PDB file of C-alpha atoms in Angstrom:
ATOM      1  CA  MET A   1     -10.048 -19.103   7.835  1.00 92.00           C
ATOM      2  CA  LYS A   2      -6.589 -19.170   6.247  1.00 95.00           C
ATOM      3  CA  ILE A   3      -3.770 -16.640   5.948  1.00 96.00           C
ATOM      4  CA  LEU A   4      -1.545 -16.621   2.864  1.00 97.00           C
ATOM      5  CA  ILE A   5       2.054 -15.346   3.019  1.00 95.00           C
ATOM      6  CA  VAL A   6       3.530 -14.142  -0.298  1.00 95.00           C
ATOM      7  CA  ASP A   7       7.288 -13.580   0.025  1.00 90.00           C
ATOM      8  CA  ASP A   8      10.186 -14.683  -2.192  1.00 88.00           C
ATOM      9  CA  HIS A   9      12.804 -14.917   0.579  1.00 83.00           C
ATOM     10  CA  PRO A  10      12.721 -18.569   1.761  1.00 80.00           C
ATOM     11  CA  LEU A  11      14.212 -17.907   5.217  1.00 69.00           C
ATOM     12  CA  PHE A  12      11.886 -15.036   6.018  1.00 77.00           C
ATOM     13  CA  ARG A  13       8.898 -16.903   4.595  1.00 82.00           C
ATOM     14  CA  ALA A  14       9.640 -20.009   6.684  1.00 81.00           C
ATOM     15  CA  GLY A  15      10.247 -17.970   9.814  1.00 80.00           C
ATOM     16  CA  PHE A  16       7.139 -15.859   9.301  1.00 83.00           C
ATOM     17  CA  HIS A  17       5.119 -19.018   8.691  1.00 84.00           C
ATOM     18  CA  ALA A  18       6.351 -20.500  11.975  1.00 81.00           C
ATOM     19  CA  VAL A  19       5.671 -17.275  13.898  1.00 82.00           C
ATOM     20  CA  LEU A  20       2.077 -17.134  12.687  1.00 87.00           C
ATOM     21  CA  GLU A  21       1.450 -20.803  13.441  1.00 85.00           C
ATOM     22  CA  GLN A  22       2.501 -20.128  17.046  1.00 80.00           C
ATOM     23  CA  GLY A  23       0.653 -16.821  17.248  1.00 81.00           C
ATOM     24  CA  ALA A  24      -2.772 -18.017  18.420  1.00 80.00           C
ATOM     25  CA  LEU A  25      -4.458 -16.602  15.319  1.00 88.00           C
ATOM     26  CA  ASP A  26      -6.908 -19.482  14.943  1.00 86.00           C
ATOM     27  CA  ALA A  27      -6.125 -19.667  11.232  1.00 92.00           C
ATOM     28  CA  GLY A  28      -4.381 -22.007   8.836  1.00 94.00           C
ATOM     29  CA  ILE A  29      -1.133 -20.611   7.413  1.00 95.00           C
ATOM     30  CA  LEU A  30      -0.107 -21.010   3.770  1.00 96.00           C
ATOM     31  CA  SER A  31       2.979 -19.542   2.083  1.00 94.00           C
ATOM     32  CA  VAL A  32       4.146 -19.059  -1.514  1.00 95.00           C
ATOM     33  CA  SER A  33       6.977 -17.218  -3.249  1.00 93.00           C
ATOM     34  CA  SER A  34       5.160 -15.420  -6.081  1.00 94.00           C
ATOM     35  CA  VAL A  35       2.000 -13.533  -6.959  1.00 94.00           C
ATOM     36  CA  GLN A  36       1.220 -16.131  -9.630  1.00 94.00           C
ATOM     37  CA  GLU A  37       1.189 -18.895  -7.013  1.00 96.00           C
ATOM     38  CA  ALA A  38      -0.876 -16.711  -4.713  1.00 96.00           C
ATOM     39  CA  MET A  39      -3.513 -16.111  -7.388  1.00 96.00           C
ATOM     40  CA  GLN A  40      -3.770 -19.843  -8.013  1.00 97.00           C
ATOM     41  CA  ILE A  41      -4.394 -20.525  -4.333  1.00 97.00           C
ATOM     42  CA  LEU A  42      -6.902 -17.683  -4.026  1.00 96.00           C
ATOM     43  CA  GLN A  43      -8.761 -19.022  -7.039  1.00 95.00           C
ATOM     44  CA  ARG A  44      -9.176 -22.512  -5.629  1.00 95.00           C
ATOM     45  CA  ASP A  45      -9.363 -21.875  -1.871  1.00 96.00           C
ATOM     46  CA  PRO A  46     -12.167 -19.538  -0.735  1.00 93.00           C
ATOM     47  CA  GLU A  47     -11.095 -19.952   2.912  1.00 95.00           C
ATOM     48  CA  VAL A  48      -8.130 -17.583   2.435  1.00 95.00           C
ATOM     49  CA  GLY A  49      -9.299 -14.422   4.178  1.00 93.00           C
ATOM     50  CA  LEU A  50      -6.029 -12.531   4.486  1.00 95.00           C
ATOM     51  CA  VAL A  51      -2.966 -12.125   2.254  1.00 96.00           C
ATOM     52  CA  LEU A  52       0.367 -10.922   3.654  1.00 96.00           C
ATOM     53  CA  LEU A  53       2.107  -9.503   0.585  1.00 95.00           C
ATOM     54  CA  ASP A  54       5.792  -8.589   0.414  1.00 91.00           C
ATOM     55  CA  LEU A  55       6.099  -5.220  -1.317  1.00 90.00           C
ATOM     56  CA  HIS A  56       9.340  -5.981  -3.180  1.00 86.00           C
ATOM     57  CA  LEU A  57       8.998  -9.380  -4.828  1.00 88.00           C
ATOM     58  CA  ARG A  58      11.542 -10.158  -7.538  1.00 83.00           C
ATOM     59  CA  GLY A  59      10.110  -9.184 -10.913  1.00 84.00           C
ATOM     60  CA  GLU A  60       6.836  -8.013  -9.355  1.00 85.00           C
ATOM     61  CA  ASP A  61       5.346  -4.601  -8.623  1.00 85.00           C
ATOM     62  CA  GLY A  62       3.878  -5.022  -5.141  1.00 88.00           C
ATOM     63  CA  PHE A  63       1.368  -2.225  -5.597  1.00 90.00           C
ATOM     64  CA  ASN A  64       0.247  -3.671  -8.905  1.00 91.00           C
ATOM     65  CA  ALA A  65      -0.104  -7.091  -7.259  1.00 92.00           C
ATOM     66  CA  LEU A  66      -2.195  -5.469  -4.527  1.00 92.00           C
ATOM     67  CA  LYS A  67      -4.474  -3.987  -7.176  1.00 90.00           C
ATOM     68  CA  VAL A  68      -4.871  -7.317  -9.005  1.00 91.00           C
ATOM     69  CA  ILE A  69      -5.699  -9.193  -5.808  1.00 92.00           C
ATOM     70  CA  GLY A  70      -8.200  -6.505  -4.840  1.00 89.00           C
ATOM     71  CA  GLU A  71      -9.926  -6.609  -8.219  1.00 90.00           C
ATOM     72  CA  LYS A  72     -10.205 -10.400  -8.420  1.00 93.00           C
ATOM     73  CA  HIS A  73     -10.786 -11.103  -4.717  1.00 92.00           C
ATOM     74  CA  PRO A  74     -12.387  -7.968  -3.243  1.00 88.00           C
ATOM     75  CA  THR A  75     -13.480  -9.687  -0.012  1.00 88.00           C
ATOM     76  CA  THR A  76      -9.933 -10.853   0.820  1.00 92.00           C
ATOM     77  CA  ALA A  77      -8.000  -8.470   3.062  1.00 92.00           C
ATOM     78  CA  CYS A  78      -4.383  -7.744   2.147  1.00 94.00           C
ATOM     79  CA  ILE A  79      -1.554  -6.432   4.337  1.00 95.00           C
ATOM     80  CA  ILE A  80       1.653  -5.118   2.778  1.00 94.00           C
ATOM     81  CA  ILE A  81       4.824  -6.438   4.451  1.00 90.00           C
ATOM     82  CA  SER A  82       8.055  -4.574   3.687  1.00 86.00           C
ATOM     83  CA  GLY A  83      11.549  -3.709   4.822  1.00 79.00           C
ATOM     84  CA  ASP A  84      11.071  -0.356   3.072  1.00 78.00           C
ATOM     85  CA  GLU A  85       9.949   2.064   5.775  1.00 71.00           C
ATOM     86  CA  GLN A  86      10.470   5.392   4.046  1.00 76.00           C
ATOM     87  CA  ASP A  87       7.892   8.113   4.640  1.00 71.00           C
ATOM     88  CA  GLY A  88       4.728   7.682   2.621  1.00 80.00           C
ATOM     89  CA  ILE A  89       5.003   3.943   1.938  1.00 86.00           C
ATOM     90  CA  ALA A  90       2.430   2.939   4.557  1.00 87.00           C
ATOM     91  CA  SER A  91      -0.110   5.578   3.547  1.00 86.00           C
ATOM     92  CA  ARG A  92       0.444   4.745  -0.113  1.00 86.00           C
ATOM     93  CA  ALA A  93      -0.241   1.066   0.602  1.00 88.00           C
ATOM     94  CA  VAL A  94      -3.470   1.858   2.433  1.00 86.00           C
ATOM     95  CA  ALA A  95      -4.520   4.310  -0.282  1.00 84.00           C
ATOM     96  CA  ALA A  96      -3.978   1.545  -2.841  1.00 85.00           C
ATOM     97  CA  GLY A  97      -6.377  -0.740  -0.976  1.00 86.00           C
ATOM     98  CA  ALA A  98      -4.275  -2.526   1.637  1.00 90.00           C
ATOM     99  CA  SER A  99      -5.825  -3.239   5.024  1.00 90.00           C
ATOM    100  CA  GLY A 100      -2.542  -2.405   6.675  1.00 90.00           C
ATOM    101  CA  PHE A 101       1.225  -2.052   6.489  1.00 93.00           C
ATOM    102  CA  ILE A 102       3.668  -4.073   8.614  1.00 90.00           C
ATOM    103  CA  PRO A 103       7.394  -3.231   8.494  1.00 87.00           C
ATOM    104  CA  LYS A 104       9.817  -6.146   8.670  1.00 81.00           C
ATOM    105  CA  SER A 105      11.512  -4.442  11.598  1.00 79.00           C
ATOM    106  CA  PHE A 106       8.537  -5.409  13.758  1.00 83.00           C
ATOM    107  CA  THR A 107       9.024  -8.122  16.369  1.00 81.00           C
ATOM    108  CA  ALA A 108       7.075 -11.373  16.045  1.00 79.00           C
ATOM    109  CA  ASP A 109       4.658 -10.241  18.767  1.00 83.00           C
ATOM    110  CA  GLU A 110       4.106  -6.887  17.065  1.00 86.00           C
ATOM    111  CA  MET A 111       3.406  -8.596  13.732  1.00 88.00           C
ATOM    112  CA  VAL A 112       0.876 -10.965  15.265  1.00 90.00           C
ATOM    113  CA  ALA A 113      -0.814  -8.104  17.160  1.00 91.00           C
ATOM    114  CA  ALA A 114      -1.087  -6.059  13.953  1.00 92.00           C
ATOM    115  CA  ILE A 115      -2.571  -8.999  12.044  1.00 93.00           C
ATOM    116  CA  LYS A 116      -5.122  -9.591  14.798  1.00 92.00           C
ATOM    117  CA  ARG A 117      -6.251  -5.978  14.549  1.00 90.00           C
ATOM    118  CA  VAL A 118      -6.804  -6.314  10.799  1.00 90.00           C
ATOM    119  CA  LEU A 119      -8.720  -9.549  11.307  1.00 89.00           C
ATOM    120  CA  GLU A 120     -10.932  -7.636  13.733  1.00 87.00           C
ATOM    121  CA  GLY A 121     -11.767  -5.160  10.965  1.00 85.00           C
ATOM    122  CA  GLU A 122      -9.252  -2.378  11.596  1.00 85.00           C
ATOM    123  CA  VAL A 123      -6.797  -0.803   9.159  1.00 85.00           C
ATOM    124  CA  PHE A 124      -3.338  -1.073  10.703  1.00 90.00           C
ATOM    125  CA  MET A 125      -0.460   1.375  10.300  1.00 86.00           C
ATOM    126  CA  PRO A 126       2.661   1.638  12.496  1.00 85.00           C
ATOM    127  CA  LYS A 127       2.254   4.418  15.077  1.00 74.00           C
ATOM    128  CA  GLU A 128       4.968   6.594  13.582  1.00 57.00           C
ATOM    129  CA  GLN A 129       3.344   6.247  10.147  1.00 48.00           C
ATOM    130  CA  ALA A 130      -0.218   6.684  11.365  1.00 43.00           C
ATOM    131  CA  SER A 131       0.582   9.813  13.355  1.00 39.00           C
ATOM    132  CA  ALA A 132       2.175  11.384  10.291  1.00 39.00           C
ATOM    133  CA  THR A 133      -0.728  10.743   7.920  1.00 40.00           C
ATOM    134  CA  GLY A 134      -2.345  14.017   6.962  1.00 40.00           C
ATOM    135  CA  ASP A 135       0.642  16.004   8.222  1.00 43.00           C
ATOM    136  CA  ASN A 136       3.042  17.820   5.905  1.00 41.00           C
ATOM    137  CA  SER A 137       5.912  15.592   7.049  1.00 38.00           C
ATOM    138  CA  SER A 138       4.197  12.502   5.629  1.00 50.00           C
ATOM    139  CA  LEU A 139       4.562  13.774   2.076  1.00 60.00           C
ATOM    140  CA  THR A 140       7.548  12.663   0.051  1.00 60.00           C
ATOM    141  CA  LEU A 141       9.385  14.953  -2.336  1.00 58.00           C
ATOM    142  CA  ARG A 142       7.836  13.043  -5.226  1.00 71.00           C
ATOM    143  CA  GLN A 143       4.350  13.579  -3.788  1.00 77.00           C
ATOM    144  CA  LEU A 144       5.047  17.296  -3.524  1.00 75.00           C
ATOM    145  CA  GLU A 145       6.042  17.274  -7.193  1.00 78.00           C
ATOM    146  CA  VAL A 146       2.769  15.537  -8.031  1.00 86.00           C
ATOM    147  CA  ILE A 147       0.778  18.109  -6.049  1.00 86.00           C
ATOM    148  CA  GLN A 148       2.474  20.917  -7.958  1.00 82.00           C
ATOM    149  CA  MET A 149       1.465  19.339 -11.263  1.00 88.00           C
ATOM    150  CA  LEU A 150      -2.076  18.629 -10.071  1.00 91.00           C
ATOM    151  CA  GLY A 151      -2.264  22.327  -9.276  1.00 88.00           C
ATOM    152  CA  ARG A 152      -1.305  23.089 -12.871  1.00 87.00           C
ATOM    153  CA  GLY A 153      -4.083  20.838 -14.143  1.00 91.00           C
ATOM    154  CA  CYS A 154      -1.817  18.104 -15.531  1.00 93.00           C
ATOM    155  CA  SER A 155      -3.287  14.712 -16.406  1.00 93.00           C
ATOM    156  CA  ASN A 156      -1.744  11.451 -15.152  1.00 92.00           C
ATOM    157  CA  LYS A 157      -0.186  10.940 -18.582  1.00 92.00           C
ATOM    158  CA  GLU A 158       1.399  14.393 -18.516  1.00 92.00           C
ATOM    159  CA  ILE A 159       2.712  13.851 -14.975  1.00 90.00           C
ATOM    160  CA  ALA A 160       4.147  10.468 -15.965  1.00 87.00           C
ATOM    161  CA  ARG A 161       5.939  12.045 -18.915  1.00 88.00           C
ATOM    162  CA  ALA A 162       7.330  14.871 -16.781  1.00 83.00           C
ATOM    163  CA  LEU A 163       8.565  12.547 -14.026  1.00 77.00           C
ATOM    164  CA  ASP A 164       9.676   9.802 -16.430  1.00 78.00           C
ATOM    165  CA  VAL A 165       7.683   7.108 -14.616  1.00 75.00           C
ATOM    166  CA  ALA A 166       4.903   4.695 -15.546  1.00 80.00           C
ATOM    167  CA  GLU A 167       1.358   6.076 -15.519  1.00 83.00           C
ATOM    168  CA  ARG A 168       0.327   3.466 -12.929  1.00 83.00           C
ATOM    169  CA  THR A 169       3.071   4.842 -10.671  1.00 80.00           C
ATOM    170  CA  VAL A 170       1.545   8.291 -10.986  1.00 86.00           C
ATOM    171  CA  LYS A 171      -1.850   6.880 -10.035  1.00 86.00           C
ATOM    172  CA  ALA A 172      -0.277   5.421  -6.902  1.00 85.00           C
ATOM    173  CA  HIS A 173       1.340   8.769  -6.069  1.00 84.00           C
ATOM    174  CA  VAL A 174      -1.968  10.584  -6.568  1.00 90.00           C
ATOM    175  CA  SER A 175      -3.750   8.066  -4.316  1.00 88.00           C
ATOM    176  CA  ALA A 176      -1.082   8.565  -1.658  1.00 84.00           C
ATOM    177  CA  VAL A 177      -1.521  12.338  -1.902  1.00 87.00           C
ATOM    178  CA  PHE A 178      -5.287  11.962  -1.464  1.00 89.00           C
ATOM    179  CA  GLU A 179      -4.677   9.791   1.597  1.00 86.00           C
ATOM    180  CA  ALA A 180      -2.153  12.175   3.123  1.00 83.00           C
ATOM    181  CA  LEU A 181      -4.418  15.193   2.609  1.00 87.00           C
ATOM    182  CA  ASN A 182      -7.554  13.271   3.586  1.00 88.00           C
ATOM    183  CA  VAL A 183      -9.366  14.141   0.345  1.00 91.00           C
ATOM    184  CA  ARG A 184     -11.191  12.201  -2.366  1.00 90.00           C
ATOM    185  CA  ASN A 185     -10.504  14.000  -5.630  1.00 92.00           C
ATOM    186  CA  ARG A 186      -8.121  16.353  -7.414  1.00 92.00           C
ATOM    187  CA  THR A 187     -10.109  19.516  -6.731  1.00 92.00           C
ATOM    188  CA  GLN A 188     -10.146  18.812  -2.995  1.00 91.00           C
ATOM    189  CA  ALA A 189      -6.438  17.923  -3.105  1.00 91.00           C
ATOM    190  CA  VAL A 190      -5.503  21.250  -4.684  1.00 90.00           C
ATOM    191  CA  LEU A 191      -7.662  23.211  -2.229  1.00 91.00           C
ATOM    192  CA  ALA A 192      -6.134  21.323   0.724  1.00 87.00           C
ATOM    193  CA  ALA A 193      -2.627  21.884  -0.656  1.00 83.00           C
ATOM    194  CA  GLN A 194      -3.353  25.606  -0.964  1.00 83.00           C
ATOM    195  CA  ARG A 195      -4.550  25.759   2.655  1.00 82.00           C
ATOM    196  CA  ARG A 196      -1.351  24.040   3.834  1.00 75.00           C
ATOM    197  CA  GLY A 197       0.903  26.258   1.761  1.00 70.00           C
ATOM    198  CA  PHE A 198       2.016  23.622  -0.769  1.00 71.00           C
ATOM    199  CA  LEU A 199       0.453  25.592  -3.631  1.00 72.00           C
ATOM    200  CA  PRO A 200      -0.225  29.261  -4.353  1.00 70.00           C
ATOM    201  CA  SER A 201      -3.867  30.349  -4.231  1.00 68.00           C
ATOM    202  CA  THR A 202      -3.842  30.811  -8.019  1.00 64.00           C
ATOM    203  CA  ALA A 203      -3.464  27.053  -8.622  1.00 56.00           C
ATOM    204  CA  TYR A 204      -6.461  25.273 -10.093  1.00 57.00           C
ATOM    205  CA  ALA A 205      -7.634  21.675 -10.033  1.00 49.00           C
ATOM    206  CA  ALA A 206      -7.753  19.450 -13.077  1.00 45.00           C
ATOM    207  CA  THR A 207     -11.139  18.055 -13.988  1.00 40.00           C
ATOM    208  CA  ARG A 208      -9.668  15.367 -16.221  1.00 42.00           C
TER     209      ARG A 208
END
């Protein structure tokens, strides 16, 4: 089995590569600087079983890249790696299909331990992120805005227009809200938000 690192910072990529080679993972380590290069390797090398994807690649939307990899290579696990540790990022990554989230503040040993857990079939989130999932504190202000608009029955297109963001960004926010509230659809999300006091009881769920 092989692990593919996708990161556009040469020093971090080289260091991460070296750490994983010394980490007793029993896997070959490959590294590239772009999603395009990653897709080429995934296309020609079926032994790649795990992708470590930097969230903020230059000129790339990490969440969009995660979606593309998932659609074209559904059996390949993908962990998001990021220096962005704001509330909601980890749960959003997992909601978007990642098998885990590893902050760049982790030590080498912590990174290797997290990767091993994913290779064993777990979904990994940092303890502080995992403990917050499903709790009110895990919701960002933007997610609260999205919940309010879901309660008013707004479509993704209407939410995107109101927030002045791309529709795919709204989809990511909605997925993160579902993950945080531990629900599967808009109706359940609105009901859960009402129970937690995010929405008044008169709010209704969109069926669109």
